[in-house]
Protein backbone atom coordinates (compact mmCIF):
# COMPACT_ATOMS: atom_id res chain seq x y z
CA UNK A 1 -0.15 -0.06 -0.05
CA UNK A 2 2.47 2.27 0.76
CA UNK A 3 4.37 1.61 -2.67
CA UNK A 4 1.29 2.05 -4.24
CA UNK A 5 1.07 5.97 -2.30
CA UNK A 6 4.68 6.60 -3.70
CA UNK A 7 4.77 5.26 -6.99
CA UNK A 8 0.84 5.05 -8.24
CA UNK A 9 0.72 3.43 -11.77
CA UNK A 10 -3.37 4.07 -12.21
CA UNK A 11 -5.44 7.22 -12.84
CA UNK A 12 -6.89 6.85 -9.29
CA UNK A 13 -5.82 8.70 -6.20
CA UNK A 14 -5.55 6.65 -2.95
CA UNK A 15 -6.25 9.15 -0.10
CA UNK A 16 -3.65 9.35 2.72
CA UNK A 17 -5.17 8.71 6.33
CA UNK A 18 -7.18 11.31 7.48
CA UNK A 19 -8.32 12.54 10.80
CA UNK A 20 -10.91 14.99 9.18
CA UNK A 21 -13.74 12.36 8.51
CA UNK A 22 -13.34 11.28 12.50
CA UNK A 23 -13.35 14.94 13.80
CA UNK A 24 -16.50 16.03 11.24
CA UNK A 25 -18.53 13.42 12.98
CA UNK A 26 -17.51 13.87 16.77
CA UNK A 27 -18.10 17.78 16.02
CA UNK A 28 -21.33 17.39 14.55
CA UNK A 29 -22.30 14.87 17.01
CA UNK A 30 -21.33 17.48 19.78
CA UNK A 31 -23.11 20.12 17.79
CA UNK A 32 -26.34 18.46 16.95
CA UNK A 33 -26.30 17.74 20.89
CA UNK A 34 -25.94 21.18 21.65
CA UNK A 35 -28.60 22.50 19.59
CA UNK A 36 -30.95 20.64 21.60
CA UNK A 37 -29.80 21.57 24.65
CA UNK A 38 -30.49 25.09 23.42
CA UNK A 39 -33.65 24.89 22.54
CA UNK A 40 -35.06 22.24 25.31
CA UNK A 41 -32.22 21.42 27.43
CA UNK A 42 -31.44 17.85 28.54
CA UNK A 43 -30.68 18.59 32.37
CA UNK A 44 -32.69 20.33 35.00
CA UNK A 45 -31.32 24.13 35.69
CA UNK A 46 -31.57 23.36 39.82
CA UNK A 47 -29.48 20.18 39.45
CA UNK A 48 -25.65 19.51 39.59
CA UNK A 49 -24.12 22.82 38.72
CA UNK A 50 -21.63 21.34 36.06
CA UNK A 51 -24.31 19.65 34.18
CA UNK A 52 -26.86 22.71 34.89
CA UNK A 53 -24.20 25.14 33.24
CA UNK A 54 -23.81 23.04 30.23
CA UNK A 55 -26.93 20.68 29.53
CA UNK A 56 -29.74 23.19 31.05
CA UNK A 57 -31.90 24.80 28.20
CA UNK A 58 -30.78 28.16 26.98
CA UNK A 59 -27.03 27.08 27.37
CA UNK A 60 -25.48 27.30 24.32
CA UNK A 61 -21.82 26.71 24.72
CA UNK A 62 -22.00 23.19 23.59
CA UNK A 63 -23.68 23.60 20.24
CA UNK A 64 -21.10 26.44 19.70
CA UNK A 65 -18.10 24.49 20.19
CA UNK A 66 -19.42 21.75 17.99
CA UNK A 67 -20.13 24.40 15.44
CA UNK A 68 -15.89 25.46 16.03
CA UNK A 69 -15.18 21.71 15.15
CA UNK A 70 -17.21 21.56 12.63
CA UNK A 71 -15.62 24.77 10.48
CA UNK A 72 -12.30 23.40 11.70
CA UNK A 73 -12.62 20.21 10.08
CA UNK A 74 -14.09 21.47 7.32
CA UNK A 75 -11.30 23.98 6.85
CA UNK A 76 -8.55 21.32 7.18
CA UNK A 77 -10.50 18.71 5.07
CA UNK A 78 -10.97 21.32 2.05
CA UNK A 79 -7.46 22.57 2.46
CA UNK A 80 -5.84 18.67 1.78
CA UNK A 81 -8.19 18.30 -1.04
CA UNK A 82 -6.73 21.77 -2.57
CA UNK A 83 -3.18 20.53 -2.00
CA UNK A 84 -3.84 17.03 -3.23
CA UNK A 85 -5.02 19.31 -6.45
CA UNK A 86 -1.69 21.00 -6.41
CA UNK A 87 0.05 18.30 -6.34
CA UNK A 88 -1.08 16.47 -9.27
CA UNK A 89 -3.49 13.91 -7.73
CA UNK A 90 -6.51 14.91 -9.49
CA UNK A 91 -5.92 13.21 -12.57
CA UNK A 92 -9.02 13.35 -15.43
CA UNK A 93 -10.41 9.82 -13.92
CA UNK A 94 -10.38 11.68 -10.58
CA UNK A 95 -11.82 15.09 -11.99
CA UNK A 96 -15.02 13.15 -12.94
CA UNK A 97 -15.53 11.58 -9.69
CA UNK A 98 -15.63 14.82 -7.94
CA UNK A 99 -18.20 16.07 -10.36
CA UNK A 100 -20.35 12.99 -10.07
CA UNK A 101 -20.01 13.60 -6.24
CA UNK A 102 -21.14 17.04 -6.56
CA UNK A 103 -23.82 16.13 -8.73
CA UNK A 104 -25.16 13.15 -6.38
CA UNK A 105 -24.81 15.62 -3.44
CA UNK A 106 -27.01 18.09 -4.85
CA UNK A 107 -29.65 15.18 -6.02
CA UNK A 108 -29.41 14.43 -2.22
CA UNK A 109 -30.36 17.94 -1.27
CA UNK A 110 -33.42 18.06 -4.00
CA UNK A 111 -35.04 14.92 -1.96
CA UNK A 112 -34.22 16.84 1.30
CA UNK A 113 -36.39 19.91 0.09
CA UNK A 114 -38.85 17.42 -1.66
CA UNK A 115 -39.81 16.10 1.50
CA UNK A 116 -40.84 19.87 2.75
CA UNK A 117 -42.68 20.33 -0.26
CA UNK A 118 -44.27 17.12 -0.10
CA UNK A 119 -45.68 18.07 3.67
CA UNK A 120 -46.94 21.60 2.48
CA UNK A 121 -48.66 20.27 -0.63
CA UNK A 122 -50.58 17.84 1.65
CA UNK A 123 -51.66 19.88 3.96
CA UNK A 124 -52.55 22.74 1.27
CA UNK A 125 -54.35 20.76 -1.61
CA UNK A 126 -56.01 18.17 0.79
CA UNK A 127 -56.83 20.46 3.70
CA UNK A 128 -60.58 19.58 2.83
CA UNK A 129 -60.24 15.92 3.82
CA UNK A 130 -59.62 17.50 7.38
CA UNK A 131 -63.09 18.29 7.92
CA UNK A 132 -64.63 14.32 7.95
CA UNK A 133 -61.97 13.22 10.36
CA UNK A 134 -63.50 11.98 13.46
CA UNK A 135 -63.91 13.82 16.97
CA UNK A 136 -61.12 12.51 18.98
CA UNK A 137 -60.24 14.96 21.98
CA UNK A 138 -58.46 17.78 21.11
CA UNK A 139 -57.55 16.59 17.41
CA UNK A 140 -60.92 17.71 16.74
CA UNK A 141 -60.20 21.34 17.21
CA UNK A 142 -57.08 20.86 15.34
CA UNK A 143 -58.36 19.18 12.64
CA UNK A 144 -60.80 21.91 11.95
CA UNK A 145 -57.97 23.96 12.18
CA UNK A 146 -56.52 22.72 9.18
CA UNK A 147 -59.26 22.07 7.41
CA UNK A 148 -58.48 25.48 5.64
CA UNK A 149 -55.55 26.90 3.83
CA UNK A 150 -53.88 28.70 5.47
CA UNK A 151 -55.26 27.68 8.98
CA UNK A 152 -57.76 29.58 10.68
CA UNK A 153 -55.81 32.12 12.55
CA UNK A 154 -52.88 32.60 10.26
CA UNK A 155 -51.92 36.04 8.65
CA UNK A 156 -49.57 35.49 5.18
CA UNK A 157 -47.47 37.47 4.02
CA UNK A 158 -47.76 39.44 0.81
CA UNK A 159 -45.61 38.26 -1.70
CA UNK A 160 -45.00 40.82 -3.61
CA UNK A 161 -43.16 42.65 -1.10
CA UNK A 162 -40.06 41.05 0.70
CA UNK A 163 -40.65 37.59 -1.03
CA UNK A 164 -40.55 39.26 -4.24
CA UNK A 165 -37.40 41.60 -3.62
CA UNK A 166 -35.59 38.13 -2.13
CA UNK A 167 -36.03 36.74 -5.53
CA UNK A 168 -34.99 39.36 -7.55
CA UNK A 169 -31.68 39.13 -5.35
CA UNK A 170 -31.53 35.51 -5.89
CA UNK A 171 -32.01 35.90 -9.61
CA UNK A 172 -29.61 38.70 -10.03
CA UNK A 173 -26.90 36.64 -8.13
CA UNK A 174 -27.44 33.78 -10.62
CA UNK A 175 -26.38 35.94 -13.12
CA UNK A 176 -23.36 37.34 -11.44
CA UNK A 177 -22.19 33.90 -10.64
CA UNK A 178 -22.50 32.91 -14.26
CA UNK A 179 -20.78 35.74 -15.53
CA UNK A 180 -18.24 35.25 -12.85
CA UNK A 181 -17.69 31.71 -14.25
CA UNK A 182 -17.71 32.35 -17.83
CA UNK A 183 -15.41 35.51 -17.35
CA UNK A 184 -12.41 32.76 -15.08
CA UNK A 185 -12.96 30.61 -18.04
CA UNK A 186 -11.88 32.93 -20.72
CA UNK A 187 -9.00 34.38 -18.61
CA UNK A 188 -10.44 37.52 -17.42
CA UNK A 189 -9.71 37.20 -13.40
CA UNK A 190 -10.78 41.00 -12.99
CA UNK A 191 -14.42 40.20 -14.29
CA UNK A 192 -14.51 37.05 -12.55
CA UNK A 193 -13.38 39.12 -9.45
CA UNK A 194 -16.11 41.33 -9.69
CA UNK A 195 -18.96 38.71 -10.76
CA UNK A 196 -17.90 37.07 -7.38
CA UNK A 197 -18.02 40.10 -5.47
CA UNK A 198 -21.20 40.82 -6.46
CA UNK A 199 -22.68 37.32 -5.92
CA UNK A 200 -20.85 36.95 -2.38
CA UNK A 201 -22.91 40.84 -1.78
CA UNK A 202 -26.10 39.52 -2.92
CA UNK A 203 -25.98 36.63 -1.07
CA UNK A 204 -25.35 38.41 1.93
CA UNK A 205 -28.45 40.88 1.05
CA UNK A 206 -30.88 37.76 0.90
CA UNK A 207 -29.82 36.85 3.83
CA UNK A 208 -30.34 39.96 5.80
CA UNK A 209 -33.64 40.57 4.09
CA UNK A 210 -34.89 36.84 5.21
CA UNK A 211 -33.62 37.94 9.16
CA UNK A 212 -35.69 40.83 8.78
CA UNK A 213 -39.09 39.01 7.29
CA UNK A 214 -38.43 36.35 10.26
CA UNK A 215 -38.37 39.45 13.02
CA UNK A 216 -41.49 40.47 11.52
CA UNK A 217 -43.13 37.28 11.34
CA UNK A 218 -42.22 36.61 15.06
CA UNK A 219 -42.63 40.24 16.20
CA UNK A 220 -45.93 40.53 15.05
CA UNK A 221 -47.11 37.03 15.89
CA UNK A 222 -48.47 36.26 12.56
CA UNK A 223 -48.08 32.13 12.73
CA UNK A 224 -48.14 31.50 16.15
CA UNK A 225 -50.78 33.22 18.14
CA UNK A 226 -54.32 32.55 20.07
CA UNK A 227 -56.42 32.67 17.53
CA UNK A 228 -53.83 30.08 15.46
CA UNK A 229 -53.43 28.49 18.37
CA UNK A 230 -53.70 25.08 16.78
CA UNK A 231 -52.47 25.85 13.55
CA UNK A 232 -48.81 25.77 14.48
CA UNK A 233 -48.34 23.47 11.53
CA UNK A 234 -48.65 25.86 9.01
CA UNK A 235 -45.51 28.24 10.57
CA UNK A 236 -43.40 24.99 11.38
CA UNK A 237 -43.85 23.98 7.50
CA UNK A 238 -42.92 27.70 6.51
CA UNK A 239 -39.67 28.14 8.96
CA UNK A 240 -38.30 24.31 8.66
CA UNK A 241 -38.66 25.16 4.43
CA UNK A 242 -37.57 28.58 3.95
CA UNK A 243 -35.16 28.45 6.61
CA UNK A 244 -33.50 25.41 5.46
CA UNK A 245 -33.11 27.54 2.05
CA UNK A 246 -31.80 30.44 4.31
CA UNK A 247 -29.22 28.23 5.82
CA UNK A 248 -28.28 27.09 2.38
CA UNK A 249 -27.96 30.31 0.67
CA UNK A 250 -25.49 31.25 4.05
CA UNK A 251 -23.49 27.93 3.43
CA UNK A 252 -23.19 28.59 -0.51
CA UNK A 253 -22.64 32.70 0.28
CA UNK A 254 -19.11 31.29 2.38
CA UNK A 255 -18.43 28.70 -0.52
CA UNK A 256 -18.63 31.73 -3.17
CA UNK A 257 -16.81 33.64 -0.54
CA UNK A 258 -13.66 31.13 -0.33
CA UNK A 259 -13.73 30.69 -4.32
CA UNK A 260 -13.05 34.32 -4.07
CA UNK A 261 -10.50 34.64 -1.82
CA UNK A 262 -8.74 31.47 -3.77
CA UNK A 263 -9.09 33.40 -7.06
CA UNK A 264 -7.47 36.73 -5.39
CA UNK A 265 -4.87 34.34 -3.90
CA UNK A 266 -4.28 33.21 -7.65
CA UNK A 267 -5.26 29.50 -7.01
CA UNK A 268 -7.21 29.07 -9.88
CA UNK A 269 -7.09 29.37 -13.93
CA UNK A 270 -9.28 28.60 -16.79
CA UNK A 271 -8.07 24.90 -17.28
CA UNK A 272 -8.25 24.11 -13.07
CA UNK A 273 -10.81 25.96 -11.39
CA UNK A 274 -13.39 22.82 -10.00
CA UNK A 275 -14.39 24.26 -6.65
CA UNK A 276 -15.55 27.51 -7.99
CA UNK A 277 -17.58 25.70 -10.83
CA UNK A 278 -19.15 23.40 -8.08
CA UNK A 279 -19.93 26.49 -6.23
CA UNK A 280 -21.54 27.69 -9.00
CA UNK A 281 -23.98 24.51 -9.18
CA UNK A 282 -24.86 24.75 -5.80
CA UNK A 283 -25.80 28.36 -5.99
CA UNK A 284 -28.07 27.55 -9.00
CA UNK A 285 -29.57 25.06 -7.06
CA UNK A 286 -30.14 27.34 -4.16
CA UNK A 287 -31.60 29.55 -6.72
CA UNK A 288 -33.72 27.06 -8.18
CA UNK A 289 -35.50 25.96 -4.87
CA UNK A 290 -36.45 29.41 -3.85
CA UNK A 291 -37.89 30.18 -6.90
CA UNK A 292 -40.40 27.11 -6.06
CA UNK A 293 -40.60 28.75 -2.83
CA UNK A 294 -41.57 31.71 -3.80
CA UNK A 295 -44.23 30.32 -6.06
CA UNK A 296 -45.60 27.99 -3.98
CA UNK A 297 -45.24 28.60 -0.64
CA UNK A 298 -45.20 32.64 -0.84
CA UNK A 299 -47.60 32.90 -4.01
CA UNK A 300 -49.97 29.66 -4.98
CA UNK A 301 -50.85 28.57 -1.21
CA UNK A 302 -49.87 31.72 0.67
């Protein structure tokens, strides 16, 4: 095996032993447990002082410790991949494998969002069927609230205000990232840098607008109020679908920012820039998902 690493006579890359998969797994587990602790807590606040300080509701230290581990492992892991590329390990066969991997990753993300859309469509399209559910305890009130869509007591957002603004922002960012990609392909590094800077700024602007929208929803109690006491599913689906999309926009913005820093460091060439290409694919995927969210969550069933 050592000889295979030292003097390979094939087109494949035998990866050297790496600590990052294990570190990333441990850090992700800690982060997820920390998220549960932060929101719900797994230890009483009046119990053991150490456990209460780390594991009671509202304590975010464990979550941010896990998040720090995820960021460190992501940085180290991807830095190793970049070093492998510079070392000549990314042969044409390996490059094709990287592209297949990114395509399969995006396909898995499509299925992830399909689950949220399925849930939303099932509640929106078949809401009248809930009026025929037998009255069983408190379920009758909940079924009655869901028999109309949007459910009783819900105040929906105007799709032609902030949601439309965010749609324009993302569509514009899709054009600028395409411009930057094409510019890099033809060797125009200055235009590629400008296009990437604009794309990153537009991604940050989208996130800022969505945060403002969420603050408005929560401050005005549009989804969660006394009148909509049995209609919480609408708000849950809305925040899960749009919130996870917003998280993907944030990740995509960081992805593109890293590409921008690498481009400014002279690491990408017209012939070799798969990191940027993958980021562009991911950004276009985020754009398309938002178009579906805007068309159905905000407009059609909003």
